[in-house]
mmCIF file of N, CA and C in Angstrom:
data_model
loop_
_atom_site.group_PDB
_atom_site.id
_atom_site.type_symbol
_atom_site.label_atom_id
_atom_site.label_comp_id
_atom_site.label_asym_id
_atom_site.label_seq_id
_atom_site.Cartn_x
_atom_site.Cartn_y
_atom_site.Cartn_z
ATOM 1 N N UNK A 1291 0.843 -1.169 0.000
ATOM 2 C CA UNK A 1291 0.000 0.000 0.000
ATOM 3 C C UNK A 1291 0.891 1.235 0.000
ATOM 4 N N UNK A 1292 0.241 2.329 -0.649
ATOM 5 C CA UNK A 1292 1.479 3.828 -0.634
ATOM 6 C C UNK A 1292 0.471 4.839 -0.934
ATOM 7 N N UNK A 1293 0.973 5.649 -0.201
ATOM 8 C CA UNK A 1293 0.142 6.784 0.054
ATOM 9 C C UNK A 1293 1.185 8.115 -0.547
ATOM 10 N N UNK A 1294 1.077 9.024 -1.398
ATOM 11 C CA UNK A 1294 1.585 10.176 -1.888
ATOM 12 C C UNK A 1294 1.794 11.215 -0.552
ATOM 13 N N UNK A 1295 2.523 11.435 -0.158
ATOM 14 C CA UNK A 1295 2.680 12.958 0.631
ATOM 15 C C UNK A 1295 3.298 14.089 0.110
ATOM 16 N N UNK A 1296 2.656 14.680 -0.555
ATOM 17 C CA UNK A 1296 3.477 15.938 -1.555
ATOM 18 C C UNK A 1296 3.852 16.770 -0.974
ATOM 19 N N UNK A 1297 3.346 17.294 0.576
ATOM 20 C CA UNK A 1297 3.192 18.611 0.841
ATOM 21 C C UNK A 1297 4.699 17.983 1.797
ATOM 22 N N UNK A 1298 5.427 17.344 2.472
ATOM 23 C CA UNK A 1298 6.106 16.971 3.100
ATOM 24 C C UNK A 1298 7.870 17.471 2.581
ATOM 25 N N UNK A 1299 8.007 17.618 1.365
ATOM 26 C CA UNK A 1299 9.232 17.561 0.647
ATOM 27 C C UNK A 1299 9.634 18.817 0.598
ATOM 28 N N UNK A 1300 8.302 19.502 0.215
ATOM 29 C CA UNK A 1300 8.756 21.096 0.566
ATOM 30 C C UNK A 1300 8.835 21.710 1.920
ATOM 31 N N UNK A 1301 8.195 21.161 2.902
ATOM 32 C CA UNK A 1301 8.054 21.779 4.062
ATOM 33 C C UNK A 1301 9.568 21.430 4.704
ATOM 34 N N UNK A 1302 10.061 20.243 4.423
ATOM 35 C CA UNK A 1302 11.071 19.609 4.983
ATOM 36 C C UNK A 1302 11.624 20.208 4.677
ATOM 37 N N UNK A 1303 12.468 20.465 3.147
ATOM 38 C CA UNK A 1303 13.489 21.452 2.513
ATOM 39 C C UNK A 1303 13.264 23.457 3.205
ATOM 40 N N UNK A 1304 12.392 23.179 3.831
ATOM 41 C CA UNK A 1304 12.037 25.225 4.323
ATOM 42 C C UNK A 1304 12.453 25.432 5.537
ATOM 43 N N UNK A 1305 12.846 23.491 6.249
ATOM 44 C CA UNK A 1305 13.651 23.876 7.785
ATOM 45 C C UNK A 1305 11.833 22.984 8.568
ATOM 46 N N UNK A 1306 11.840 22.021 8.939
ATOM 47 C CA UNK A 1306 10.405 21.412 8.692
ATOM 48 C C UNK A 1306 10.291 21.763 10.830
ATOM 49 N N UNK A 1307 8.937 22.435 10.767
ATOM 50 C CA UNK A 1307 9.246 22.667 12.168
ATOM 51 C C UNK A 1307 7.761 21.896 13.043
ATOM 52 N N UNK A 1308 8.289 21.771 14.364
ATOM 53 C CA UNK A 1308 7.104 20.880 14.810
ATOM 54 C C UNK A 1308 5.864 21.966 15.378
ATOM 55 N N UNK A 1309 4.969 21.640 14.778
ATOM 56 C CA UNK A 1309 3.977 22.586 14.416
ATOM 57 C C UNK A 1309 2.713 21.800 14.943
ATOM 58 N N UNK A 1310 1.874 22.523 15.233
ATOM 59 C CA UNK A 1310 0.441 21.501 15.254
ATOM 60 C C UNK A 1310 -0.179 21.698 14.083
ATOM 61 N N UNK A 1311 0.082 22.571 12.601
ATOM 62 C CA UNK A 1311 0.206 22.474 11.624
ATOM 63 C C UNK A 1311 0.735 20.830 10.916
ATOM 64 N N UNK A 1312 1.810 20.808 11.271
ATOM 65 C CA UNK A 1312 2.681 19.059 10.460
ATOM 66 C C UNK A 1312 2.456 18.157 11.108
ATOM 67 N N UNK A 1313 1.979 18.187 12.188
ATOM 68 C CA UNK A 1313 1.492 17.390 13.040
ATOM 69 C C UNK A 1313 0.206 16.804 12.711
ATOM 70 N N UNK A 1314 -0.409 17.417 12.264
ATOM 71 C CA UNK A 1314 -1.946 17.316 11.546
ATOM 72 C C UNK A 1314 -2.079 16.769 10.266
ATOM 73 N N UNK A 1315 -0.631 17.351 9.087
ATOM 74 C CA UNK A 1315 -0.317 16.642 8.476
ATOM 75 C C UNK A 1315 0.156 15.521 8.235
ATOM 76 N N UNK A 1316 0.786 14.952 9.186
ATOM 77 C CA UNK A 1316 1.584 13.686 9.123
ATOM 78 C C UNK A 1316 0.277 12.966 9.450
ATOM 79 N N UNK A 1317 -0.783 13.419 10.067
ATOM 80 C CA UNK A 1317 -1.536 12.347 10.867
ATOM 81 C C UNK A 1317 -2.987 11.905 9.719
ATOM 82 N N UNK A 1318 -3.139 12.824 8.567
ATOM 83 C CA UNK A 1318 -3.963 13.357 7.413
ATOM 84 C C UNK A 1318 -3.142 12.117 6.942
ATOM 85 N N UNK A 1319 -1.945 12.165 6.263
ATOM 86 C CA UNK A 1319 -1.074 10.990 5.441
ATOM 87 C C UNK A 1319 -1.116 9.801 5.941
ATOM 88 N N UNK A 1320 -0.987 9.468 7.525
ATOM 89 C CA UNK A 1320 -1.416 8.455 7.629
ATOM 90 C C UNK A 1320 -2.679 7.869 8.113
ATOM 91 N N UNK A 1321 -3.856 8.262 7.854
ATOM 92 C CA UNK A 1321 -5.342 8.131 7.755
ATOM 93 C C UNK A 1321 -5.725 7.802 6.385
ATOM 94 N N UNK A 1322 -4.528 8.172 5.697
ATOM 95 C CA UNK A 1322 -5.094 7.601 4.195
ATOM 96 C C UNK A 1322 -4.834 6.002 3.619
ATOM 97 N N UNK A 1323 -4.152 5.543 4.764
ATOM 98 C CA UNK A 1323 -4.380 4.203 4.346
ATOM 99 C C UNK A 1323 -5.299 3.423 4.573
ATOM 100 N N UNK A 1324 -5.682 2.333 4.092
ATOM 101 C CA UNK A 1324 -6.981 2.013 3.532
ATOM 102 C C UNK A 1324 -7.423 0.710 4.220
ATOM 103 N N UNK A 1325 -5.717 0.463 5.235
ATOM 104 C CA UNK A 1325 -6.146 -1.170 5.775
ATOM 105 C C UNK A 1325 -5.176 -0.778 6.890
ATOM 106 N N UNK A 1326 -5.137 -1.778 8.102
ATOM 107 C CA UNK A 1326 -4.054 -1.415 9.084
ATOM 108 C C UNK A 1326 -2.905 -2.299 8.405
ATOM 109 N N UNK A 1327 -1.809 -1.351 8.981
ATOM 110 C CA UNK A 1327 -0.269 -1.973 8.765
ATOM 111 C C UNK A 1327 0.340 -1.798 9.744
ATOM 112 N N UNK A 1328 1.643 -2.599 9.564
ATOM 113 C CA UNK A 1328 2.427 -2.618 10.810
ATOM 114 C C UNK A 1328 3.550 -2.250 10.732
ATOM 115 N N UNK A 1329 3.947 -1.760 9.250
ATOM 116 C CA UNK A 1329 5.707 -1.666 9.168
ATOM 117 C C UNK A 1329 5.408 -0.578 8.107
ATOM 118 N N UNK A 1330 5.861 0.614 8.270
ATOM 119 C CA UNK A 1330 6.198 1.915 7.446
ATOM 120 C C UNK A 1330 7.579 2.056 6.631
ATOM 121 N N UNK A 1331 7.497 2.010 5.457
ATOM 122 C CA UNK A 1331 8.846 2.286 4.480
ATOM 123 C C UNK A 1331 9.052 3.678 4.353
ATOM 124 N N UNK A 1332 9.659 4.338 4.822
ATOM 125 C CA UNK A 1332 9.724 5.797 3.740
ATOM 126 C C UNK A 1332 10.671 5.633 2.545
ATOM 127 N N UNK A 1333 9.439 6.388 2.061
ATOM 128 C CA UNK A 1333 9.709 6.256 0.213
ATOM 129 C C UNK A 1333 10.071 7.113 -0.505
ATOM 130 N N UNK A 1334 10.904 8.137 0.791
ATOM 131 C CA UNK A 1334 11.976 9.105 -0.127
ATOM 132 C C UNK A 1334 12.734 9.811 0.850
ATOM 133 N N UNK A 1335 14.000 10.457 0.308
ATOM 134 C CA UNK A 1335 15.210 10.360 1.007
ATOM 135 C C UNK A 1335 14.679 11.532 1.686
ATOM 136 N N UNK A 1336 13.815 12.545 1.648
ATOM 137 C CA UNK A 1336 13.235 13.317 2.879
ATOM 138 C C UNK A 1336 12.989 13.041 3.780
ATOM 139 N N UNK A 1337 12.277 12.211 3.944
ATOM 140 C CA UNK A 1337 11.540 11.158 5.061
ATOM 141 C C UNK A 1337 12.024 11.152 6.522
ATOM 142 N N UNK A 1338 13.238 10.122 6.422
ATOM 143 C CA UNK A 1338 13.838 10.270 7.630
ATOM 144 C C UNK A 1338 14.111 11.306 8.565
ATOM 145 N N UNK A 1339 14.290 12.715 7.651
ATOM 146 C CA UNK A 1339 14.797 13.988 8.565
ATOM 147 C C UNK A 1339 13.172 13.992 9.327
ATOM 148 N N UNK A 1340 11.999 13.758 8.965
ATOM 149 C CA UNK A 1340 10.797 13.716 10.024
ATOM 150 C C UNK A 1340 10.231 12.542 10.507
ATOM 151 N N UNK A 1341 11.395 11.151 10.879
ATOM 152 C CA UNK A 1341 10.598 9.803 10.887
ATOM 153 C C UNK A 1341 10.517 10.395 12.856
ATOM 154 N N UNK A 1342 10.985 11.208 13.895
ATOM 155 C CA UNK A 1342 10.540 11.381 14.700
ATOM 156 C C UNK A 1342 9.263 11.822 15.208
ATOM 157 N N UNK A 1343 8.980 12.500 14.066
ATOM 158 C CA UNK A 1343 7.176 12.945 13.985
ATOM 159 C C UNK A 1343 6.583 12.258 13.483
ATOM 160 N N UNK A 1344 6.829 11.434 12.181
ATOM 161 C CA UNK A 1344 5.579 10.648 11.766
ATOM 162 C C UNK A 1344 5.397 9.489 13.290
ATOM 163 N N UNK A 1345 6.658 8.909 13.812
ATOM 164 C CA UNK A 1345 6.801 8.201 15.153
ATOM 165 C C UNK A 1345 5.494 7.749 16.630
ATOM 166 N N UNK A 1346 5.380 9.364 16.233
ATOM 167 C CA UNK A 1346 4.268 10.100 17.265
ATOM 168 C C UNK A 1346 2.833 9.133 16.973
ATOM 169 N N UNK A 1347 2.907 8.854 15.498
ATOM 170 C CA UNK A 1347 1.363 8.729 15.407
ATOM 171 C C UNK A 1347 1.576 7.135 14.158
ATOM 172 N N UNK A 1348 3.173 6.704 14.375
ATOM 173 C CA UNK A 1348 2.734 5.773 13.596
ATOM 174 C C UNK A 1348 3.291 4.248 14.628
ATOM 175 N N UNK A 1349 2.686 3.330 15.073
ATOM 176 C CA UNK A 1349 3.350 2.749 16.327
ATOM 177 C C UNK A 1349 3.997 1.181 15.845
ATOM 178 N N UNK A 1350 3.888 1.129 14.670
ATOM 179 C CA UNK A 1350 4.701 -0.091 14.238
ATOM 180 C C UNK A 1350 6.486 -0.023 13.573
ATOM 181 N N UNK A 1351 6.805 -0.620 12.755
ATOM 182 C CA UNK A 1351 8.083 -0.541 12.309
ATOM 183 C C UNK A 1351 7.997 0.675 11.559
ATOM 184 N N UNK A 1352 9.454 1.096 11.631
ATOM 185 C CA UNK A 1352 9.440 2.361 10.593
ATOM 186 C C UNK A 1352 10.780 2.338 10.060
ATOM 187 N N UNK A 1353 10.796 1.872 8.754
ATOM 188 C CA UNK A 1353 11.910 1.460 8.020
ATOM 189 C C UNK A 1353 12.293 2.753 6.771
ATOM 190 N N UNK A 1354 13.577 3.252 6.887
ATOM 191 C CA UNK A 1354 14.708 4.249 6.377
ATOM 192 C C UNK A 1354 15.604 3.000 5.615
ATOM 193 N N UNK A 1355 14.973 2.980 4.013
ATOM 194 C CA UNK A 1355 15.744 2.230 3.167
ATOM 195 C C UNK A 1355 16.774 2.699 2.995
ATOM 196 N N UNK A 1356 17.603 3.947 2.781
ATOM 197 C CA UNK A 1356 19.008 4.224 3.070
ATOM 198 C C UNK A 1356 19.650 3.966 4.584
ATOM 199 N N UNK A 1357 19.010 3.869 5.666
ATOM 200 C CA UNK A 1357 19.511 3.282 6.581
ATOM 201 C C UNK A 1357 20.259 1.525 5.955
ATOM 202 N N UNK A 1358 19.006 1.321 6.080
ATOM 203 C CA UNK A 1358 19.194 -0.459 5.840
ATOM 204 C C UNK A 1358 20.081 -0.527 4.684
ATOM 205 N N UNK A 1359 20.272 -0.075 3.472
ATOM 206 C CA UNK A 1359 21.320 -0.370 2.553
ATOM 207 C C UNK A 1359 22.855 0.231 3.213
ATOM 208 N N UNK A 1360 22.834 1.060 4.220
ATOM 209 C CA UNK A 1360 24.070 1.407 4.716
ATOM 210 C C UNK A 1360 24.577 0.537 5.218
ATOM 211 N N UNK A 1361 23.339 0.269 6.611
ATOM 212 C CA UNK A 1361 24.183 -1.122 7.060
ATOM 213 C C UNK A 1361 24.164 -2.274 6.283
ATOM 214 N N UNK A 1362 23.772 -2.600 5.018
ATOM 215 C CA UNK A 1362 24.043 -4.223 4.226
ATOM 216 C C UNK A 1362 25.827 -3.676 3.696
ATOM 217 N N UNK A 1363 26.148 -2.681 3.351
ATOM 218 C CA UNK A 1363 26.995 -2.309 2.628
ATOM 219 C C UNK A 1363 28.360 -2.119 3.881
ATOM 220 N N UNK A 1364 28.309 -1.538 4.936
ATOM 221 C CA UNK A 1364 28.698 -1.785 6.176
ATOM 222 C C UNK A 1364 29.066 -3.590 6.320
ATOM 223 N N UNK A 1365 28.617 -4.206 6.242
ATOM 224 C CA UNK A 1365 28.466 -5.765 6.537
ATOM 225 C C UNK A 1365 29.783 -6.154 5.811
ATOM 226 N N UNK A 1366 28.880 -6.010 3.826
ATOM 227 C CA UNK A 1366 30.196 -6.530 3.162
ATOM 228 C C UNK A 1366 31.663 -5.849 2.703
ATOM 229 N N UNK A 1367 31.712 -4.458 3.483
ATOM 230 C CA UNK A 1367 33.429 -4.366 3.414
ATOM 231 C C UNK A 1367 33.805 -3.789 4.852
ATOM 232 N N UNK A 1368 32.871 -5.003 6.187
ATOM 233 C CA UNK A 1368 33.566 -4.690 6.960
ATOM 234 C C UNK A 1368 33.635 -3.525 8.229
ATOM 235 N N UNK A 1369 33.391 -4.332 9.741
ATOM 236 C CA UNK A 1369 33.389 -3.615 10.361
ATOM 237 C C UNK A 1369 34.344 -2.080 10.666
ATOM 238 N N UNK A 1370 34.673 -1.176 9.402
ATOM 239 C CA UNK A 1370 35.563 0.350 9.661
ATOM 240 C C UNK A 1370 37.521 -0.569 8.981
ATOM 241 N N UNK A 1371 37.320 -1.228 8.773
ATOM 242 C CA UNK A 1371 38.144 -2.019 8.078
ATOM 243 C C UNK A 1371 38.961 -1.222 6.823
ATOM 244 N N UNK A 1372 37.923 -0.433 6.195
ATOM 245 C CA UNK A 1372 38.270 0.414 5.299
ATOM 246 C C UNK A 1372 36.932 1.552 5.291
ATOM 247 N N UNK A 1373 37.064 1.556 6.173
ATOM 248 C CA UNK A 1373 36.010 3.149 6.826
ATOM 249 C C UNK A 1373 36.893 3.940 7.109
ATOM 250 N N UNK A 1374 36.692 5.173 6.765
ATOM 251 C CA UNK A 1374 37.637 6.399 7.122
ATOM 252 C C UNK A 1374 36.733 7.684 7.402
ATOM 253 N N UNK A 1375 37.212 8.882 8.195
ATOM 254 C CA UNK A 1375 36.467 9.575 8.577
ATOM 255 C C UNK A 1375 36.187 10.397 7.255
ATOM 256 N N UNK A 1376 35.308 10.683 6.795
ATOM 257 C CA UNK A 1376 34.648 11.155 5.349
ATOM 258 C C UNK A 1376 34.384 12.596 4.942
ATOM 259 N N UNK A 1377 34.974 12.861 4.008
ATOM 260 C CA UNK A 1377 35.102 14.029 3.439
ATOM 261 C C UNK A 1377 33.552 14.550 3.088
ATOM 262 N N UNK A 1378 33.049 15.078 3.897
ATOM 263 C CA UNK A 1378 31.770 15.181 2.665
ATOM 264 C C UNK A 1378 31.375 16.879 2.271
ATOM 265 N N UNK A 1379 30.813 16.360 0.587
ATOM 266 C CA UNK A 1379 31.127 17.563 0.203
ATOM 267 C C UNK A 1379 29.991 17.503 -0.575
ATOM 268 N N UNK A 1380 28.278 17.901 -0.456
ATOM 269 C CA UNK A 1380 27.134 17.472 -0.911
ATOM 270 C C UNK A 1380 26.851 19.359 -2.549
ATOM 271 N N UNK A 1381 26.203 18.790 -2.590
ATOM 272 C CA UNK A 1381 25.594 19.826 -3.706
ATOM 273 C C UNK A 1381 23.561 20.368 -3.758
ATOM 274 N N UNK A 1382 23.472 21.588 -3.587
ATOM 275 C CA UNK A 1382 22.297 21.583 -3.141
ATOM 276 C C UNK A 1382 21.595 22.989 -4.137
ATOM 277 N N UNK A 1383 20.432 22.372 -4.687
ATOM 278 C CA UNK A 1383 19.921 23.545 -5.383
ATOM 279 C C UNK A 1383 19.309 24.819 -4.181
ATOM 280 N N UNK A 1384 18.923 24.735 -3.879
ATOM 281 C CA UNK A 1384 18.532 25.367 -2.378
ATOM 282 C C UNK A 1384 19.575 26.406 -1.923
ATOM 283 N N UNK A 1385 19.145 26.727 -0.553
ATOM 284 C CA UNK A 1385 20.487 27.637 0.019
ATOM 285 C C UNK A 1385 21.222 26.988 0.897
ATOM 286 N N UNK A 1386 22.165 26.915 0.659
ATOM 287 C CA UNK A 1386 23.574 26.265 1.206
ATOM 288 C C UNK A 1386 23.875 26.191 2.541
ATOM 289 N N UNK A 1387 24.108 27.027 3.360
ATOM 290 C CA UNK A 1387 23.497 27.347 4.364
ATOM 291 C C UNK A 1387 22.697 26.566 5.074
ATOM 292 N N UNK A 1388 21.244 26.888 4.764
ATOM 293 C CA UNK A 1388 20.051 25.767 5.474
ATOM 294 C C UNK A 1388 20.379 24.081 5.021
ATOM 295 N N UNK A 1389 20.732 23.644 4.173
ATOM 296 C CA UNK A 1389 21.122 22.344 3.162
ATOM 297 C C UNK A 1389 21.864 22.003 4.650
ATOM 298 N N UNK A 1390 23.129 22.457 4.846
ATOM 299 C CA UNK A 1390 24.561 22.374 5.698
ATOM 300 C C UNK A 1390 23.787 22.193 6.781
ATOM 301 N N UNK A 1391 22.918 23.129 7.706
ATOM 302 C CA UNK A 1391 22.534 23.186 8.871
ATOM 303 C C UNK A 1391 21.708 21.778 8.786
ATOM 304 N N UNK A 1392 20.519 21.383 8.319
ATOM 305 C CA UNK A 1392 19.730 20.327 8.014
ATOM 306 C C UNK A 1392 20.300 18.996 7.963
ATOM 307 N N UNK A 1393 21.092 18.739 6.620
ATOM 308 C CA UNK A 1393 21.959 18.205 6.692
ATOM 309 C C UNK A 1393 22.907 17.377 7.925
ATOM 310 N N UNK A 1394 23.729 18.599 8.354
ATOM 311 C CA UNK A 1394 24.159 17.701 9.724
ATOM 312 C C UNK A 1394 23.612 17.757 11.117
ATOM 313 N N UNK A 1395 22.231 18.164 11.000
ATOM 314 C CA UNK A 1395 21.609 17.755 12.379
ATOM 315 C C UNK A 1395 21.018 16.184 11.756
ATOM 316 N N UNK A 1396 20.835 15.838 10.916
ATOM 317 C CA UNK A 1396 20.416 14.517 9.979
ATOM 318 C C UNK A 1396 21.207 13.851 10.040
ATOM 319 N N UNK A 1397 22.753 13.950 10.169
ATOM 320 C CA UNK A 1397 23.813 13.151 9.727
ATOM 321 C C UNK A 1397 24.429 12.823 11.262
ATOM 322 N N UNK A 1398 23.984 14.128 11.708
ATOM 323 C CA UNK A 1398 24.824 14.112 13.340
ATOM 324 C C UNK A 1398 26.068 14.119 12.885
ATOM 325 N N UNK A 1399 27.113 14.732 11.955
ATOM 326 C CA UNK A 1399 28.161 14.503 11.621
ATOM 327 C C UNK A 1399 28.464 16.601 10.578
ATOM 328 N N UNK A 1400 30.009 16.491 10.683
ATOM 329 C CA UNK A 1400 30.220 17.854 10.250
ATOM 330 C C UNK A 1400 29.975 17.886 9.031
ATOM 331 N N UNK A 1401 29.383 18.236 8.111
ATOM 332 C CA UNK A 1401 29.339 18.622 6.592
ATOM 333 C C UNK A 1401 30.679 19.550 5.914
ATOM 334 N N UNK A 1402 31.414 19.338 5.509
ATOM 335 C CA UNK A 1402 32.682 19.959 4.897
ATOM 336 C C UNK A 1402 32.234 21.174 4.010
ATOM 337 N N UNK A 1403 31.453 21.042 3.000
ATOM 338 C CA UNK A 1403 31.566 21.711 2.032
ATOM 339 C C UNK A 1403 29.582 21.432 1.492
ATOM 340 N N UNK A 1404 29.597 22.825 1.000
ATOM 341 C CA UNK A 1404 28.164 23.130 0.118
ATOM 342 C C UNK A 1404 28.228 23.774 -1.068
ATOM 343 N N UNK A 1405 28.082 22.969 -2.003
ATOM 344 C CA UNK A 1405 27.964 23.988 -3.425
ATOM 345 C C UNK A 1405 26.570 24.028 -3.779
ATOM 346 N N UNK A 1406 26.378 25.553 -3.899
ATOM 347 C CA UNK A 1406 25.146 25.565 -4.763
ATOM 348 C C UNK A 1406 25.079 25.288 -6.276
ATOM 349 N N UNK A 1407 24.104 24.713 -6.450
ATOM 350 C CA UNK A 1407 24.009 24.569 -8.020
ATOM 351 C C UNK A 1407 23.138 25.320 -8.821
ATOM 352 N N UNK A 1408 23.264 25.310 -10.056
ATOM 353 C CA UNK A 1408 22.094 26.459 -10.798
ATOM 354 C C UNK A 1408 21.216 25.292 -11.769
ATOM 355 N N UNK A 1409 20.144 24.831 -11.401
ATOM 356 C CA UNK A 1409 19.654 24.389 -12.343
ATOM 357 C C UNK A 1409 19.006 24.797 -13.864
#
């Protein structure tokens, strides 16, 4: 089952704040499913920066497919074996700035570098 949340991608990218506004929303998105479930996928790389709020109102599994491919990929080369502390250097149509701030409260980790891009 999948439910569209459109309004989520932009709010997230504007600095997504806990509101009784998004709160209402998250709870609208998940009322639209049509049967009970027990395990939540998010189905886009926004997602996670609000899986603490959808949390509130969703009480089964809540699965971050870039989580889970990190750790399968983690597995096969190795507990830090050839892990090194990581340069990261992301690219963001947006403002650079908010991207960076967002970013590493998401990552819990320093962000190096922000280029804006011009689409």
């Amino acid at each position: 089952y999948s439910v569209k949340c459109p309004l989520f991608v932009g709010m997230i990218e504007k600095g997504w704040e806990d509101t009784l506004e998004n709160d209402e929303l998250i709870k609208s998105y998940l009322n639209e499913f049509s049967v009970e479930i027990d395990t939540l996928i998010l189905g886009c790389t926004h997602y996670p920066l609000i899986r603490k709020y959808i949390a509130r109102h969703f009480n089964g599994n809540i699965i971050d497919p870039a989580e889970e491919t990190a750790k399968s990929l983690k597995k096969i080369i190795g507990e830090g074996k050839y892990l090194q502390k990581p340069y990261l250097k992301f690219y963001a149509s947006g403002d650079p700035e908010k991207f960076k701030k967002v970013a590493q409260e998401f990552l819990g980790q320093e962000i190096c570098e922000v280029e804006k891009i011009i689409l």
